[in-house]
Short mmCIF file of C-alpha atoms in Angstrom, two decimals:
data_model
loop_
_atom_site.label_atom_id
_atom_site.label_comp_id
_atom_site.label_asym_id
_atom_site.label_seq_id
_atom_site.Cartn_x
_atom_site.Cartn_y
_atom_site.Cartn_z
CA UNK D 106 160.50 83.60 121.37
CA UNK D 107 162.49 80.55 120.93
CA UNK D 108 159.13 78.21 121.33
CA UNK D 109 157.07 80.72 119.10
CA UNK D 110 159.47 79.82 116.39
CA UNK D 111 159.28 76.28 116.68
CA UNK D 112 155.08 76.69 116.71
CA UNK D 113 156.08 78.47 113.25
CA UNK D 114 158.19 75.70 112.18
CA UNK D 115 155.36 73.11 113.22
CA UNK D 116 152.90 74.91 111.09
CA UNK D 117 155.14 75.36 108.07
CA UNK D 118 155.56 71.53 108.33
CA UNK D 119 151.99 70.55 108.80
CA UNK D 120 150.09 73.12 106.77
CA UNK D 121 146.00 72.67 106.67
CA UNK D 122 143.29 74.37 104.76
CA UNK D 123 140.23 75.70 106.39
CA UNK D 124 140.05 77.76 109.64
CA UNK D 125 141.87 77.40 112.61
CA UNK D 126 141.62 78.27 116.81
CA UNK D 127 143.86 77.44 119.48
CA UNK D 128 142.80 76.05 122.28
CA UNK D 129 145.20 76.06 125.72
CA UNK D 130 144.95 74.32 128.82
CA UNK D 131 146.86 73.52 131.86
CA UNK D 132 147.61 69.90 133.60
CA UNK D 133 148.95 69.63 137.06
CA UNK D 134 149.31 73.36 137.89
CA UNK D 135 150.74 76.60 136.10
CA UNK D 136 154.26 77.05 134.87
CA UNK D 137 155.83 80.02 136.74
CA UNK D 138 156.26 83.12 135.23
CA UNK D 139 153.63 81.35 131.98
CA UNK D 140 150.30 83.17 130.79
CA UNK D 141 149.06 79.82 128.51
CA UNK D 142 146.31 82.75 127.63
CA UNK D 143 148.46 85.33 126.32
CA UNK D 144 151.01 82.59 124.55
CA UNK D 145 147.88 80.99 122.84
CA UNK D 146 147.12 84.64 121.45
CA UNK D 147 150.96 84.85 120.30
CA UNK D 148 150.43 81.81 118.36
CA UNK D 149 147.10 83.03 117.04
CA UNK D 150 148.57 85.97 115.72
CA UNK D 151 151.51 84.38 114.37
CA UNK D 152 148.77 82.15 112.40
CA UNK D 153 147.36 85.09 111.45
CA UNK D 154 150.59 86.38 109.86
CA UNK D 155 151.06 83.48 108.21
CA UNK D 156 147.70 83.30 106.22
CA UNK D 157 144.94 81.48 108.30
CA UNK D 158 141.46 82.50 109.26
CA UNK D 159 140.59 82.33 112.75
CA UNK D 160 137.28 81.13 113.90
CA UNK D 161 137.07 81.15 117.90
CA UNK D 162 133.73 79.24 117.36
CA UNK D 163 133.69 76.21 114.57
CA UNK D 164 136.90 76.05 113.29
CA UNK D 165 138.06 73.64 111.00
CA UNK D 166 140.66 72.38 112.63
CA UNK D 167 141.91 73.36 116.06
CA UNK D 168 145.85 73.89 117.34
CA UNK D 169 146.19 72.03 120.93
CA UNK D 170 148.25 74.54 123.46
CA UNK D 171 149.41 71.81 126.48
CA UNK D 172 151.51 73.54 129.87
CA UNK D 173 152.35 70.71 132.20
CA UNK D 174 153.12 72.84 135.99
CA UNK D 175 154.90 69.52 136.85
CA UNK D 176 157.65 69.13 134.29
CA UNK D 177 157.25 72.22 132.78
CA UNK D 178 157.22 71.30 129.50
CA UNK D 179 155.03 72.61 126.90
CA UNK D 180 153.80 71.02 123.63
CA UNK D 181 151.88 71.98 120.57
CA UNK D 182 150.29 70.50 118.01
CA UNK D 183 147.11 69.94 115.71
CA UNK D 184 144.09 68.25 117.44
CA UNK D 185 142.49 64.79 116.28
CA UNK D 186 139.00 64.43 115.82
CA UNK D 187 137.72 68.30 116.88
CA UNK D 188 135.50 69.58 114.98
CA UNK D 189 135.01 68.88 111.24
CA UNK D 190 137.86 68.37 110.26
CA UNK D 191 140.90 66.32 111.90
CA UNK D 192 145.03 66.13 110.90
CA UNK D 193 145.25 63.52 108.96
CA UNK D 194 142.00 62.00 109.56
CA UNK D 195 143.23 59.08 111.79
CA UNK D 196 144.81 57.92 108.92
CA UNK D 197 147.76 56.24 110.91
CA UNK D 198 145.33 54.46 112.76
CA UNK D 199 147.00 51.07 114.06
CA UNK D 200 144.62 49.07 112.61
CA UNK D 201 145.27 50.53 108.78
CA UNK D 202 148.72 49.56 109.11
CA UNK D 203 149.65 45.93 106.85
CA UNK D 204 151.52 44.61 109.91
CA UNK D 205 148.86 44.94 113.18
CA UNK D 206 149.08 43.40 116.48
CA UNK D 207 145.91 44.53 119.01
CA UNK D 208 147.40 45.58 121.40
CA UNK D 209 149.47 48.54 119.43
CA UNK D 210 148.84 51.91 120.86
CA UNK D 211 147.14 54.41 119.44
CA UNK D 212 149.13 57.18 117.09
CA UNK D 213 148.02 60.22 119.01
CA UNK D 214 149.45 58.42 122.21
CA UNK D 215 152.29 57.20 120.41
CA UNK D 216 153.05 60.75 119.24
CA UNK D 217 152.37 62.60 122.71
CA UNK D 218 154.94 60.16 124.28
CA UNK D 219 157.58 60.70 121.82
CA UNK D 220 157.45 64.47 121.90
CA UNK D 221 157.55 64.13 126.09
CA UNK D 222 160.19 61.81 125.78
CA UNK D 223 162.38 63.43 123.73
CA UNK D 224 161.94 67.14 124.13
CA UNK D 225 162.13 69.70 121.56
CA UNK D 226 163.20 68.39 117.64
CA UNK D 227 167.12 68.70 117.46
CA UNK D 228 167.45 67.68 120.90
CA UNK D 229 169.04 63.92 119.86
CA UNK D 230 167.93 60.49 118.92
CA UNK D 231 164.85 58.76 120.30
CA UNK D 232 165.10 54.66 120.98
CA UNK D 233 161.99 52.83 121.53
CA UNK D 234 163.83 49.20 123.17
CA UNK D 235 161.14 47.24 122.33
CA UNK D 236 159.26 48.68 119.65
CA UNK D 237 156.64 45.50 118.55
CA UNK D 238 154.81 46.62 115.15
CA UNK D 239 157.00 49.96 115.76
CA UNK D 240 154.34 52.70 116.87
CA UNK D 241 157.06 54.88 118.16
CA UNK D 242 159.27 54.79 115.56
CA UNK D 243 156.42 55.45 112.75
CA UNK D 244 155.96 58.79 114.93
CA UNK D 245 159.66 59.96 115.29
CA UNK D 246 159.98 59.60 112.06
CA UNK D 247 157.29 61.58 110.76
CA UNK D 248 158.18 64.14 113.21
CA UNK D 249 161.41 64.58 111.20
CA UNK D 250 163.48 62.99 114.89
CA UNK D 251 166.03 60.17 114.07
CA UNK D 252 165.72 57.27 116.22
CA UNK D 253 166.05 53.53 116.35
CA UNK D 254 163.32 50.82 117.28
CA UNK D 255 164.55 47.51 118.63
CA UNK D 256 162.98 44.06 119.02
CA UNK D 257 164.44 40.94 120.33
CA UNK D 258 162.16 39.20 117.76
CA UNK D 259 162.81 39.11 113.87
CA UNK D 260 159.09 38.77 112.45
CA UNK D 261 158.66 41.76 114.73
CA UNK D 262 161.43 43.66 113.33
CA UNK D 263 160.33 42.63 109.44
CA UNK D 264 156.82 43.65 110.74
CA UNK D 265 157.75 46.62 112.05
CA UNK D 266 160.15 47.97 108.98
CA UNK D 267 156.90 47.20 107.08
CA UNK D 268 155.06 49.30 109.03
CA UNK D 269 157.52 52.17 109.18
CA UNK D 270 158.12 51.86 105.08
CA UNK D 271 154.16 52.04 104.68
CA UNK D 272 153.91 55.10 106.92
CA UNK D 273 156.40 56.85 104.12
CA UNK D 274 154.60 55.39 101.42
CA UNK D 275 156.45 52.50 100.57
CA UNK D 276 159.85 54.41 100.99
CA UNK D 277 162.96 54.11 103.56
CA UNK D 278 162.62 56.43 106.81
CA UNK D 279 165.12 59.13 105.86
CA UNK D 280 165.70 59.52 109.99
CA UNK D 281 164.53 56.83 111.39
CA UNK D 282 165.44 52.57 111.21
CA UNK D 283 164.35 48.83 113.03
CA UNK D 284 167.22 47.23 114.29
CA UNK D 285 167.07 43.53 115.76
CA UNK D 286 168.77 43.87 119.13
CA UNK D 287 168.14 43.13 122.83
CA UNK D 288 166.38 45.85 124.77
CA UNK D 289 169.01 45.08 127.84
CA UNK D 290 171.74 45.56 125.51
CA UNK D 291 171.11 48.75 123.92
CA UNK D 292 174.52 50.06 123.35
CA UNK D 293 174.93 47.03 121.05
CA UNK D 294 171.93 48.30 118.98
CA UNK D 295 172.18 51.49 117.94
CA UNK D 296 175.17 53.64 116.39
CA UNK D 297 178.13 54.38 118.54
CA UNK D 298 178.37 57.94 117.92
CA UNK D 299 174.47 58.03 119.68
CA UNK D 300 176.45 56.52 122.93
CA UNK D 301 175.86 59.50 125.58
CA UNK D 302 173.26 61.60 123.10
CA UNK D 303 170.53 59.52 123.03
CA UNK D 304 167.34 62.60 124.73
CA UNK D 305 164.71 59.81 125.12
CA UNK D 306 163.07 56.34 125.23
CA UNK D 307 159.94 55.33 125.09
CA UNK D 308 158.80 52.05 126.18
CA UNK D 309 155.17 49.88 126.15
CA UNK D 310 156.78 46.69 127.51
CA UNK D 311 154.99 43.58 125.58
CA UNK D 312 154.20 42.08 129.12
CA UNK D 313 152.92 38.15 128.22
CA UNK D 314 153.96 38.24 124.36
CA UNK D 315 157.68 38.55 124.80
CA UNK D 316 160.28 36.42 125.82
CA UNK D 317 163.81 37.25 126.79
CA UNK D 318 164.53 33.47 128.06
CA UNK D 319 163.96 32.85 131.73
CA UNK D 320 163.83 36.63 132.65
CA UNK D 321 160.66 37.72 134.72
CA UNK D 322 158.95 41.42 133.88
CA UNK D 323 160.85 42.93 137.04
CA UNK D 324 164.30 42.45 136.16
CA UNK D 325 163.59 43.06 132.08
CA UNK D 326 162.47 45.91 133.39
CA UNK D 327 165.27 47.09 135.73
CA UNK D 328 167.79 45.61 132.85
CA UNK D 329 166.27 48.12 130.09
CA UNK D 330 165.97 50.99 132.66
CA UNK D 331 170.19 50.20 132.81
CA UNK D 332 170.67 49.91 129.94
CA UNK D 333 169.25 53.15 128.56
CA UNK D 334 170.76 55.11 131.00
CA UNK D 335 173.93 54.04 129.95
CA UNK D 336 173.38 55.52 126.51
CA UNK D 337 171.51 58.60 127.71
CA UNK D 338 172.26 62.16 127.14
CA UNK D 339 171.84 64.02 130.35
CA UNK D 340 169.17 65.71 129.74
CA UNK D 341 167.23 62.80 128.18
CA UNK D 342 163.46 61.67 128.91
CA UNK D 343 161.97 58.63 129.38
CA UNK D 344 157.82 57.74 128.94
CA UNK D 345 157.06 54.35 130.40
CA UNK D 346 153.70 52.63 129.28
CA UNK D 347 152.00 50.20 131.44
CA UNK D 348 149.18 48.55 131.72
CA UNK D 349 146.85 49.20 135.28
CA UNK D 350 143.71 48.23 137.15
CA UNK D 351 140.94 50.47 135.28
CA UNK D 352 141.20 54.10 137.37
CA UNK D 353 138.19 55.64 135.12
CA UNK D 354 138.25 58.61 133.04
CA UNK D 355 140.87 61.51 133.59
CA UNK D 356 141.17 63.55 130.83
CA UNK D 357 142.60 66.68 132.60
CA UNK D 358 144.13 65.12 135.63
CA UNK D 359 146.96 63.19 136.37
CA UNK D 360 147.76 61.09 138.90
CA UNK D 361 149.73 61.76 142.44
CA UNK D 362 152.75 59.49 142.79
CA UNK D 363 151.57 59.01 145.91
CA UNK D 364 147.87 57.94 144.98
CA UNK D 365 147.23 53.63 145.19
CA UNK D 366 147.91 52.33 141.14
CA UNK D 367 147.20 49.08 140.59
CA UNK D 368 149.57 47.44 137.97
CA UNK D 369 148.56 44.66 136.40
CA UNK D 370 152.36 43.30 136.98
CA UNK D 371 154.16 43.95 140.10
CA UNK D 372 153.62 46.87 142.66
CA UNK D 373 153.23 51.01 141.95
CA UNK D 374 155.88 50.95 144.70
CA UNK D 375 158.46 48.96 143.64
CA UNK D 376 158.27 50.84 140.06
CA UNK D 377 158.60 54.05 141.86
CA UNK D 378 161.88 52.76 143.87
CA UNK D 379 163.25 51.02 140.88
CA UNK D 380 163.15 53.91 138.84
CA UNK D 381 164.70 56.14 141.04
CA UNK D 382 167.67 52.65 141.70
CA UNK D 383 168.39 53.09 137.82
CA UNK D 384 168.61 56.51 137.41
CA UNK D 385 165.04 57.65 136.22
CA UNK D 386 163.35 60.36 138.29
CA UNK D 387 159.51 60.06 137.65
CA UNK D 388 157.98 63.59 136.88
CA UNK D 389 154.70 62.64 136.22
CA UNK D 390 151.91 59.96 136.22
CA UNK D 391 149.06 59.86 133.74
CA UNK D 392 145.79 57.53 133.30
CA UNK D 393 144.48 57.01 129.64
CA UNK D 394 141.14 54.98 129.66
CA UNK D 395 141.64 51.90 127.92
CA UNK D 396 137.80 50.12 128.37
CA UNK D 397 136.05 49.38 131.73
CA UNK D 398 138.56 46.65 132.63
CA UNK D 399 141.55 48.46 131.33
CA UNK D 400 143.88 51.47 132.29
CA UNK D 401 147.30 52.68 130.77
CA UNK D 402 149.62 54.54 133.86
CA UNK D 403 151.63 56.66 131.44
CA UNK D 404 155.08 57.92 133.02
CA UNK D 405 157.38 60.61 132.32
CA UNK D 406 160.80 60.57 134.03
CA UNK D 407 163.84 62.08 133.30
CA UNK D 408 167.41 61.09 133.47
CA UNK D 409 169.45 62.21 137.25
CA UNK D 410 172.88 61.72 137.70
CA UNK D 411 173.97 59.04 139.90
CA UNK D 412 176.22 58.62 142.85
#
């Protein structure tokens, strides 16, 4: 009941014109005690209800029903690019932003990492530690989540406020800010009443563009991991981006934690056990296709109490 309610308050939010399906699917096994069949017809009647026309075969647009088995999490939310019509039209696209590096992430990716991260909306802030032309952030906000997106650099921060303005046409996130800080230093960064609340992080580490003086990517690494869990809420998430040897498509699958990964900076290994040193147990590994010399491992772990 609880979920169907926030579907409502997701559709309320992001209302569309023309007909609508949902479309449900399961990654890495079923969630106990879950019908993703019967839910999906819950939320088709509940968008019945509330005024749309179904259309099982073209819709217009189509409303994306995700159960992960592994983490148990479930997520909603309008499709990109399916059929013909899309949410929003890829109008966030990186690339239409005024401040653009190549290497920023897509917005769908951006988005599905947040909402992993962070859980459910009302959960607590969202920090992205090193946020470059401030992908994450542009998401939270929109998403109505309050959150803070730090850089070590200043054009990056000026770049990235740009960015985040633009995506509220031309105004000031209501929820959402840049701050100039140091992504091993967190607690200096962000407000002290978020100290102990913060329900997740989400980090593409700049790997080759950023420079936090004589540091190498292993301990920047292990330093951010710290520092984040210092400022964690217990129940708080945390979606690591990195880039990998090319592992081909896998839309539907994800990957074992104890399948070979090839990073493209240190060892799948090590990651795992220095994860698990600072405090982040990893839930899940996922592959998104980059180009045939490229992979993204995308990983979800969540906070466990230490020693």
């Amino acid at each position: 009941v609880a979920f169907l309610e926030r579907v409502e308050t997701y559709l309320n939010q992001h209302p569309v014109s023309g007909s609508v399906a949902v479309k449900p699917w399961r990654q890495e096994g079923k969630i106990p005690d879950l019908s993703t069949s019967q839910l999906a017809g819950s939320i088709g009647g509940l968008m019945v209800r509330s005024g749309y026309d179904i259309d099982l075969e073209t819709p217009d647009y189509t409303l994306a029903l995700i159960a992960d088995g592994q983490s148990s999490l479930l997520a909603v939310g309008w499709m990109e690019g399916d059929g013909s019509a899309s949410f929003e039209s890829g109008a966030r696209r990186a690339a239409e932003r005024p401040f653009f590096k190549p290497v920023s992430l897509d917005p769908r990716l951006a988005r599905l990492a947040v909402n992993l991260a962070a859980g459910p909306l009302g959960s607590g802030p969202i920090v992205d530690p090193m946020t470059g032309t401030g992908g994450f952030i542009i998401e939270a906000s929109l998403s109505g989540r309050d959150g803070v997106g730090i850089d070590i650099h200043s054009e990056m921060v000026a770049g990235a406020t740009q960015n985040l303005n633009w995506a509220h046409g031309e105004d000031s996130s209501p929820t959402c800010a840049i701050s100039r800080g140091d992504a091993t230093r967190i607690a200096d960064a962000i407000p002290n009443a978020w100290h102990g609340t913060v329900s997740g992080f989400v980090l593409d580490p700049p790997y080759g563009r950023n420079s936090h003086g004589s540091m190498d990517n292993h301990s920047l690494l292990k330093a951010t991991l710290e520092s984040s869990y210092n400022v964690a809420s217990s129940t708080a998430g945390f979606v690591l981006i990195l880039p990998i040897e090319p592992m081909g498509e896998r839309p539907y699958a994800g990957v074992g934690l104890d399948e070979h990964v090839e990073l493209l900076s240190g060892s799948w290994k090590d990651l795992k056990e220095l994860m698990a040193a600072c405090g982040w147990e990893i839930e899940s590994a996922h592959v998104e296709h980059v180009h045939r010399s490229l992979s993204r491992l995308i990983l979800l772990a969540k906070y466990a109490p230490q020693d």
